[in-house]
Short mmCIF file of C-alpha atoms in Angstrom, two decimals:
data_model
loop_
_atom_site.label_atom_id
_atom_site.label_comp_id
_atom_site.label_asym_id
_atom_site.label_seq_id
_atom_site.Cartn_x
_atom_site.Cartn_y
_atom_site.Cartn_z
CA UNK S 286 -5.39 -0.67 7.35
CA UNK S 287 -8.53 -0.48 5.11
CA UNK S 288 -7.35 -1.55 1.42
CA UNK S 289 -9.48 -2.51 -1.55
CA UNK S 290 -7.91 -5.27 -2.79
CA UNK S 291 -6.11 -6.85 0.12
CA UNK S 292 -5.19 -10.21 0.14
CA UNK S 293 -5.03 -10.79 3.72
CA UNK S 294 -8.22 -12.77 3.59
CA UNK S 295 -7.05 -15.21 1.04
CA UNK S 296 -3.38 -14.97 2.22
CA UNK S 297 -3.78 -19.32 3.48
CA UNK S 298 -4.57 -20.05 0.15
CA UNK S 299 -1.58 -18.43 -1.73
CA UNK S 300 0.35 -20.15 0.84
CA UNK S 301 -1.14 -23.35 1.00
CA UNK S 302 -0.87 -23.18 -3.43
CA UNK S 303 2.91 -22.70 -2.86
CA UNK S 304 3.62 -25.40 -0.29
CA UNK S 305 1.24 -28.02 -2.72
CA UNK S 306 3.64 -26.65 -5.88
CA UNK S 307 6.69 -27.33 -3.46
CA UNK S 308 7.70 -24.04 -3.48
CA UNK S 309 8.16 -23.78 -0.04
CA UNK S 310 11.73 -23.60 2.11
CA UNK S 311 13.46 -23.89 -1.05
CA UNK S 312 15.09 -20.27 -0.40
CA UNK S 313 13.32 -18.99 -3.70
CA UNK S 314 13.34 -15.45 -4.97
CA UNK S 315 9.48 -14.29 -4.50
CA UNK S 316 8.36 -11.02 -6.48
CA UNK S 317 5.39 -9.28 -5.51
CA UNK S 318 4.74 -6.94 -8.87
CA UNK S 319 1.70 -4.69 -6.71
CA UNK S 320 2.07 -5.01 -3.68
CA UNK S 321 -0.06 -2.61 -1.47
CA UNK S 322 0.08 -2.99 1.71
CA UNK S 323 2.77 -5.95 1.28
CA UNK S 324 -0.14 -8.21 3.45
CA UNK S 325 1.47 -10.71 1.27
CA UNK S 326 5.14 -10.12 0.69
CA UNK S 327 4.98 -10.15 4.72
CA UNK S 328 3.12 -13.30 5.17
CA UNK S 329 5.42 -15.12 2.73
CA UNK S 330 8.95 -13.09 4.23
CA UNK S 331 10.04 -16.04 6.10
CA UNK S 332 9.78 -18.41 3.10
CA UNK S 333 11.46 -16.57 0.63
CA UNK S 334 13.70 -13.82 -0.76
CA UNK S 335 11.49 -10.80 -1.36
CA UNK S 336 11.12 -8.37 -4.06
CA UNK S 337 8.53 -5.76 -3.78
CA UNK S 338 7.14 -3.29 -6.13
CA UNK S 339 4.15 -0.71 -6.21
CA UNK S 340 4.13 2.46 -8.43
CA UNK S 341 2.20 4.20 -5.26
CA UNK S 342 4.81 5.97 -2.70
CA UNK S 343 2.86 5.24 0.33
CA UNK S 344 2.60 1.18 -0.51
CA UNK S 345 6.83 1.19 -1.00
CA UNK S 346 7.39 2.79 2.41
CA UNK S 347 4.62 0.31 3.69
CA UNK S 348 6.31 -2.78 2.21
CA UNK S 349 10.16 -0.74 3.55
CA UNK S 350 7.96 -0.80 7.08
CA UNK S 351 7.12 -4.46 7.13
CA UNK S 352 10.00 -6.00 5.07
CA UNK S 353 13.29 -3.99 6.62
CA UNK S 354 11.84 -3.62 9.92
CA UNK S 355 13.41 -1.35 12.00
CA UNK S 356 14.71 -2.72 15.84
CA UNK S 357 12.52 -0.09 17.19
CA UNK S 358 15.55 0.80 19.89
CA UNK S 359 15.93 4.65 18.24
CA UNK S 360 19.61 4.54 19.22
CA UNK S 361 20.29 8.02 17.35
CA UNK S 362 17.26 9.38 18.86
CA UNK S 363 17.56 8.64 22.03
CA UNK S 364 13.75 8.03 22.94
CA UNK S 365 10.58 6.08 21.78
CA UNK S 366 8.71 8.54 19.35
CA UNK S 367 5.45 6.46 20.01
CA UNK S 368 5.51 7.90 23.52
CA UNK S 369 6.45 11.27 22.31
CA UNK S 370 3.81 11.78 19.46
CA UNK S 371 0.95 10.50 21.69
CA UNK S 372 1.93 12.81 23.93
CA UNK S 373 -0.64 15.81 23.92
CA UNK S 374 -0.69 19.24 22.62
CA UNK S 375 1.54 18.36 19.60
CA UNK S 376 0.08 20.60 17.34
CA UNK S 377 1.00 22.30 13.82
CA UNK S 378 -1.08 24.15 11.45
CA UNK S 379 0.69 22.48 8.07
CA UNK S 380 -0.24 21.31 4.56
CA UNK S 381 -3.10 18.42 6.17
CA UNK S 382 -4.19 20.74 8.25
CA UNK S 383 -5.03 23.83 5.96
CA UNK S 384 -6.61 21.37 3.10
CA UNK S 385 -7.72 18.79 4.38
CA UNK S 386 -10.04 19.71 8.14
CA UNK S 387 -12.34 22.78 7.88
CA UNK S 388 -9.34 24.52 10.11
CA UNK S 389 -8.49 26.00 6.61
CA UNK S 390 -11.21 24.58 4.13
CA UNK S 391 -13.94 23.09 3.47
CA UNK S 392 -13.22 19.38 3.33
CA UNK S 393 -13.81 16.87 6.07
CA UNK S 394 -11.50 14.34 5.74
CA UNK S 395 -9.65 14.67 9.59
CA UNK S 396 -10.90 16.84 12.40
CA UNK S 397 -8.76 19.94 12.91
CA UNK S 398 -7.36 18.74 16.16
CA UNK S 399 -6.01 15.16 14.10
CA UNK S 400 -5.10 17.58 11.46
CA UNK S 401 -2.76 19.53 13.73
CA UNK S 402 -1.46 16.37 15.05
CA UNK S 403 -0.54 14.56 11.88
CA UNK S 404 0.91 17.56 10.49
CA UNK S 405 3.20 18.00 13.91
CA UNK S 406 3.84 14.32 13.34
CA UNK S 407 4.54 14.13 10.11
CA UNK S 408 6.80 17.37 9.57
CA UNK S 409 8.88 16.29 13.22
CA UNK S 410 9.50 12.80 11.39
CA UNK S 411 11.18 14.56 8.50
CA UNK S 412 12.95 16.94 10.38
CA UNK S 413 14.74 13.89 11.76
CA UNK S 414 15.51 12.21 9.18
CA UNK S 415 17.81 16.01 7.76
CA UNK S 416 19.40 16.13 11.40
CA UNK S 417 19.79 12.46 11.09
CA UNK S 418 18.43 11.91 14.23
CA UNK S 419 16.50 8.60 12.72
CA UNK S 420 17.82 5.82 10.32
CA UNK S 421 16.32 5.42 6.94
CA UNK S 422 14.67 2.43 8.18
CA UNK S 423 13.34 3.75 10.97
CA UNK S 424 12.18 6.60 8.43
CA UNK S 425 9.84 4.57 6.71
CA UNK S 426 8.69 2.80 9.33
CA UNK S 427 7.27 5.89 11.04
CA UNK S 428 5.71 7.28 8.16
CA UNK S 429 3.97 4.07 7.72
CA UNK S 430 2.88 4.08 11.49
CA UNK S 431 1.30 7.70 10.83
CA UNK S 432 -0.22 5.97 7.49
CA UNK S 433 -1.71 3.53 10.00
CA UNK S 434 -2.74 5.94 12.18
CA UNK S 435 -4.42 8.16 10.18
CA UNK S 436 -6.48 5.37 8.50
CA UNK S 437 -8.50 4.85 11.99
CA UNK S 438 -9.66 8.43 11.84
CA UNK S 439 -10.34 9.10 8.39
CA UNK S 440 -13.53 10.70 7.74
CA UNK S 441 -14.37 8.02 4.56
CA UNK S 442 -15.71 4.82 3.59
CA UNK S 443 -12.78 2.81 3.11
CA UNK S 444 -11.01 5.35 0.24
CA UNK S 445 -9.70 8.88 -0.07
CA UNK S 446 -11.63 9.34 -3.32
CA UNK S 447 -14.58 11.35 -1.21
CA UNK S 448 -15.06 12.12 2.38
CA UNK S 449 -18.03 11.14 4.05
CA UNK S 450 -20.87 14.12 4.51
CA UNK S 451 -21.06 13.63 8.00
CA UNK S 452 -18.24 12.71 10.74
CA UNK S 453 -18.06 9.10 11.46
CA UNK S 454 -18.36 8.73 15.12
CA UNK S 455 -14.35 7.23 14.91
CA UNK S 456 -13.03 10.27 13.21
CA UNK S 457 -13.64 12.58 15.81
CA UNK S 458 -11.91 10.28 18.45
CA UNK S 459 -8.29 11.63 19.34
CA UNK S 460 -5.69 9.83 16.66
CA UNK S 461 -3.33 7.52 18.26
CA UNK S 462 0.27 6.86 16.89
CA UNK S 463 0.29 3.27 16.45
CA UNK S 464 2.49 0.64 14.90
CA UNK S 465 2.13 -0.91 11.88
CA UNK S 466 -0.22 -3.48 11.92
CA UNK S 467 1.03 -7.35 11.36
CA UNK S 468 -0.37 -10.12 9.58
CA UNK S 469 0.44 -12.12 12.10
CA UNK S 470 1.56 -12.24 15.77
CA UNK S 471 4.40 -14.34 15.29
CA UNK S 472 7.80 -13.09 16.92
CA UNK S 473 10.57 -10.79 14.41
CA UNK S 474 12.80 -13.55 13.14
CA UNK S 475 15.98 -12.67 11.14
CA UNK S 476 15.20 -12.72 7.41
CA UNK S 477 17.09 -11.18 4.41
CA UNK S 478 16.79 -7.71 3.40
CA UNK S 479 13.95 -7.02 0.71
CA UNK S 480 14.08 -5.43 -2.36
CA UNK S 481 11.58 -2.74 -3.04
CA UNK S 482 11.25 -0.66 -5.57
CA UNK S 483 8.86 1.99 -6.57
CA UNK S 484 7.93 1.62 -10.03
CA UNK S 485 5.17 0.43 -12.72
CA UNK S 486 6.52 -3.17 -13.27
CA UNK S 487 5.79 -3.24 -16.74
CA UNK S 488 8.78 -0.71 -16.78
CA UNK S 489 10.53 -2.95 -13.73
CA UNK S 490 10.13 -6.87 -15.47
CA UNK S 491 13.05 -6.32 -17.53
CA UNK S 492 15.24 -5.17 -14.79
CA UNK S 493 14.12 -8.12 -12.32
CA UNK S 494 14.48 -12.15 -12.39
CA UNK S 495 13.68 -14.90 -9.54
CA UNK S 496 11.56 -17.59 -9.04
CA UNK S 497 8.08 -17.01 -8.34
CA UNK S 498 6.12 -13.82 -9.95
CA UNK S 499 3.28 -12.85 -7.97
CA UNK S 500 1.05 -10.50 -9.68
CA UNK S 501 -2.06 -9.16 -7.70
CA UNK S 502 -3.12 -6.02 -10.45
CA UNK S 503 -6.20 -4.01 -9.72
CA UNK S 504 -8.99 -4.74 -11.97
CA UNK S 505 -11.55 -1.85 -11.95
CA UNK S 506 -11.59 1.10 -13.51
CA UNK S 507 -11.08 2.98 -10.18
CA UNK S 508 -7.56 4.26 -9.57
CA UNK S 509 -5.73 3.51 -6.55
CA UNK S 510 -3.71 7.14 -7.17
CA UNK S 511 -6.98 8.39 -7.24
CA UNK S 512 -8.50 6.29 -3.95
CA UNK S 513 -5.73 6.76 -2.45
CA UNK S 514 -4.42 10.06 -3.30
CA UNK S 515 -3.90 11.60 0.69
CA UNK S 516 -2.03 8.42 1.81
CA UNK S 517 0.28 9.47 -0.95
CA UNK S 518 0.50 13.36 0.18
CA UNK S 519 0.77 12.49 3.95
CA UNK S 520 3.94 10.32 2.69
CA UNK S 521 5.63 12.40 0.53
CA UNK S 522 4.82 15.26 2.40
CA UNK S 523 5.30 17.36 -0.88
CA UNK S 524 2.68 20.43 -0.79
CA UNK S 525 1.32 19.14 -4.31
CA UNK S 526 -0.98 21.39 -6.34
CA UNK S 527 -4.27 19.89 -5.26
CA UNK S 528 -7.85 20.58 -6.91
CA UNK S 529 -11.49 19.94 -6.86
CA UNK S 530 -13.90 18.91 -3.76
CA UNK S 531 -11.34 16.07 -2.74
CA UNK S 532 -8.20 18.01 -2.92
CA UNK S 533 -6.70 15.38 -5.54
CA UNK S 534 -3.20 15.44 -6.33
CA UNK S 535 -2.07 15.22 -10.13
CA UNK S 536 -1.86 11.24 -10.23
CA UNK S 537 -1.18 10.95 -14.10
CA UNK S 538 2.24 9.58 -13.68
CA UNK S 539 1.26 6.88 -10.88
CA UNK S 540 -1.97 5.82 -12.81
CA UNK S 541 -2.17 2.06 -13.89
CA UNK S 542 -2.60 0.95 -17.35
CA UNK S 543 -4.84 -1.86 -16.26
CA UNK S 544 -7.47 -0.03 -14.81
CA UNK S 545 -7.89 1.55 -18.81
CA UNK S 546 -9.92 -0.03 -20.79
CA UNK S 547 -7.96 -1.25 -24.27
CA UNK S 548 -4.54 -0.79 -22.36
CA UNK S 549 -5.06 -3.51 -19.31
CA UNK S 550 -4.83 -6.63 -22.06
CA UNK S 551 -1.46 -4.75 -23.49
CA UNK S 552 0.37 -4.64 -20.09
CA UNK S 553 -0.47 -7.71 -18.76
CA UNK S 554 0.92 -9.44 -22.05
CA UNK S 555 4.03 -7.07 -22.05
CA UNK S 556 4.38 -8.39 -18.56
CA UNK S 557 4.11 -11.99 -19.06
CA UNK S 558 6.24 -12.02 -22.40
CA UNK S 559 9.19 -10.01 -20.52
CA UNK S 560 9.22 -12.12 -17.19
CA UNK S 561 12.07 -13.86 -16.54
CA UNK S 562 10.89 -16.08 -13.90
CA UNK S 563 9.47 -19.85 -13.34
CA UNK S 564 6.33 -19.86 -12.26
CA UNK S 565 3.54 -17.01 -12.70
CA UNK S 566 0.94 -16.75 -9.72
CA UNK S 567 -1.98 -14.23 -11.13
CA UNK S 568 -4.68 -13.21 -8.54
CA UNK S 569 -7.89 -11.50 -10.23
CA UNK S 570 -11.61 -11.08 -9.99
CA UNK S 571 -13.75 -12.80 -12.18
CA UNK S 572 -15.36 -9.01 -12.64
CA UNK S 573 -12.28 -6.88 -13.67
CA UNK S 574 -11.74 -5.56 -16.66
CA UNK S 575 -9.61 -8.42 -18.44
CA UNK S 576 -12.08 -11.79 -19.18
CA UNK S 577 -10.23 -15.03 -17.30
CA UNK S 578 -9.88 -16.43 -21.17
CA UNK S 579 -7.97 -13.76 -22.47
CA UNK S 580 -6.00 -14.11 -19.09
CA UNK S 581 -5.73 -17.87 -19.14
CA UNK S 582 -4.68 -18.00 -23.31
CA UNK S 583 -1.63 -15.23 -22.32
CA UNK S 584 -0.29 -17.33 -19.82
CA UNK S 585 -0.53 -20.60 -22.25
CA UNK S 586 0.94 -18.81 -24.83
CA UNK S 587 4.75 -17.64 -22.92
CA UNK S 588 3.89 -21.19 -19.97
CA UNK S 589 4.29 -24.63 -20.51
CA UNK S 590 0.18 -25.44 -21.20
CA UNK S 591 0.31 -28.48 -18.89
CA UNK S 592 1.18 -26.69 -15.68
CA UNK S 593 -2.12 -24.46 -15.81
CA UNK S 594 -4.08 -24.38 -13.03
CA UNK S 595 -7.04 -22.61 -12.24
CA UNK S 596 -8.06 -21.93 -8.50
CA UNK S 597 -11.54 -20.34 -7.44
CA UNK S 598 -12.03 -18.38 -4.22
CA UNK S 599 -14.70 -16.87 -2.96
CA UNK S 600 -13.83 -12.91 -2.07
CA UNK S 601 -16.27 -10.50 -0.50
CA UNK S 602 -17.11 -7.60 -2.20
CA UNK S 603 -16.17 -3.82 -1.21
CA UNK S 604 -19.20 -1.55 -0.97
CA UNK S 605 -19.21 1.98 -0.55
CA UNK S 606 -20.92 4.02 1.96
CA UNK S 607 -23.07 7.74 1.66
CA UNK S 608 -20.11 10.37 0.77
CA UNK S 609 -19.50 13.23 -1.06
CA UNK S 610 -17.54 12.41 -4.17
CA UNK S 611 -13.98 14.26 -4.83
CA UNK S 612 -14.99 15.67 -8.36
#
C-alpha cells in the first residue's frame, strides 16, 4: 500500500539499531505509538511482544490484519471469499459508489464499475460478521484486504486528499481482491497475540508500559485524517456527513496534535514525561515541524544523557502529482 511515511524502506536499520542495543530475542514488550500500516510492528513481530496504536481506524484494522492473522481456512464460512469477491458481476450501488465515482457525483476517485464492487464487497463483509458467518479476526483481515485492494485503483497520487483530474491508466483496470501485502515472504510462524488499540497515545502512555517505545509521529502539517480520509470511510463503513470537492469526512476528533504548529512540542513532551518504558526509539525528518534540538534536549531531560544516540538516514522524499485538491 502507498503510505507517506512508511518505514518499510528503513525497516533494516531499526532492526539492525535494536540487535546493536541488544534488544533482540530478549522477549521484550515493543510499542509502536503510530503505527500505520504496522510495516514495522510486523517486521519486528517475531522479536517481540507487540503493542500497536494509531488514532486512524483503517491503520488499527491494518495492524489487527498483520499482527492477529487470521488462518485463512473460513471454517464458519465455509468458502474462500477471495474466490468469491473476484468473482464477476458483484455489484452494489452503496455509499462509495454514490460519492465517490461519477455513478452518483462528480468525483473521480474509483470508476463506477470498482465502485459497485467495493461497495458489494465491503457491505457482504459486514453482513458476515452480524450473521457471524466470519470471526473477528477474519473481520479485519478482510477489510484490510479491500483497503489493499482499493489502493491499486485509486484515482490519486499517493493520498485521498484530491483525486487526480484525469484517470490514471491503473484505475480503470478491474479491482482485484487481494491479500494484504507482507513485509516479507517469510512463512506464518506462531507469535503472541498483539495488542492494538485505537487511540491518540498521548491519551494511551499512561495506560501502557514495556520495554521499547517506538514512536514514528508525522511531522508536516498535512493530516493523515485528512490524506487519508476514504481509507477511513471504506473501513468503518459509516455513511459520514461528507463535504467539499473531496467528499471529506469530519476528521476533528482523529486529527494529530503534532501536525499543529505550537501543539507538536507539547505532545511530544507529554509523551516522553508519561512513558513508562526503557528505551525511547524516535524516527523523524530533519524537515518536520519540531527542530532535532528541541527533540534531542526532551529526551535528555526524562533519559539518562549518556545513552543518546543520534542516527542519520537518508529517506526519499514524497512528491505529489497534477490533481484536483479536496477543498
Amino acid at each position: 500500500m502507498r503510505y507517506i511515511g512508511s518505514k518499510i524502506s528503513i525497516l533494516n536499520e531499526i532492526g539492525k539499531l535494536l540487535s546493536n542495543k541488544g534488544l533482540v530475542e530478549q522477549q521484550l514488550i515493543f510499542c509502536d505509538a503510530f503505527s500505520g500500516t504496522s510495516s514495522v510492528c510486523e517486521y519486528l513481530k517475531n522479536k517481540f511482544q507487540i503493542i500497536a496504536n494509531d488514532i486512524q481506524y483503517y491503520s488499527y484494522v491494518i495492524a489487527q490484519a498483520k499482527l492477529n492473522t487470521p488462518d485463512f481456512k473460513f471454517a464458519k464460512l465455509g468458502f474462500d471469499p477471495f474466490d468469491y469477491f473476484n468473482k464477476k458481476g458483484l455489484e452494489y450501488k452503496g455509499f462509495i459508489y454514490n460519492n465517490y465515482s461519477l455513478g452518483g457525483s462528480e468525483r473521480m476517485y474509483f470508476s463506477e464499475e470498482n465502485a459497485l464492487k467495493i461497495d458489494f464487497i465491503r457491505n457482504t463483509i459486514e453482513e458476515w460478521k452480524n450473521e457471524d458467518k466470519i470471526t473477528t479476526e477474519e473481520y479485519y483481515y478482510l477489510i484490510a484486504a479491500l483497503l489493499e485492494s482499493v489502493s491499486k485503483v485509486s484515482n490519486v497520487a499517493g493520498v485521498y486528499g484530491a483525486y487526480l483530474k484525469f484517470w490514471d491508466p491503473r484505475a480503470i483496470k478491474e479491482m482485484k481482491f487481494i491479500k494484504v501485502e507482507k513485509v516479507s515472504s517469510d512463512e506464518i510462524v506462531p507469535v503472541p497475540k498483539a495488542i492494538i488499540f485505537n487511540e491518540k497515545i498521548e491519551s494511551l502512555i499512561d495506560k501502557i508500559s514495556g520495554d521499547i517505545l517506538y514512536l514514528d509521529p508525522p511531522y508536516t502539517n498535512n493530516q493523515y485524517s485528512v490524506q487519508y480520509h476514504l481509507l477511513e470511510t471504506i473501513a468503518k463503513y459509516d455513511n459520514p456527513a461528507i463535504k467539499g470537492k473531496g467528499g471529506l469526512r469530519n476528521t476533528t476528533i482523529t486529527s494529530s496534535d503534532f501536525s499543529k504548529r505550537g501543539n507538536v512540542e507539547v505532545v511530544f513532551e507529554k509523551i516522553i514525561a508519561n512513558a513508562k518504558f526503557k528505551y525511547i526509539v524516535v524516527s523523524y525528518n530533519s524537515d518536520g515541524l519540531m527542530l532535532q534540538k528541541y527533540i534531542e534536549n526532551v529526551l535528555k531531560r526524562y533519559g539518562k544523557v549518556e545513552t543518546l544516540e543520534l542516527i542519520e538516514i537518508p529517506y526519499k522524499r514524497y512528491k505529489t502529482k497534477n490533481l484536483l485538491r479536496a477543498a
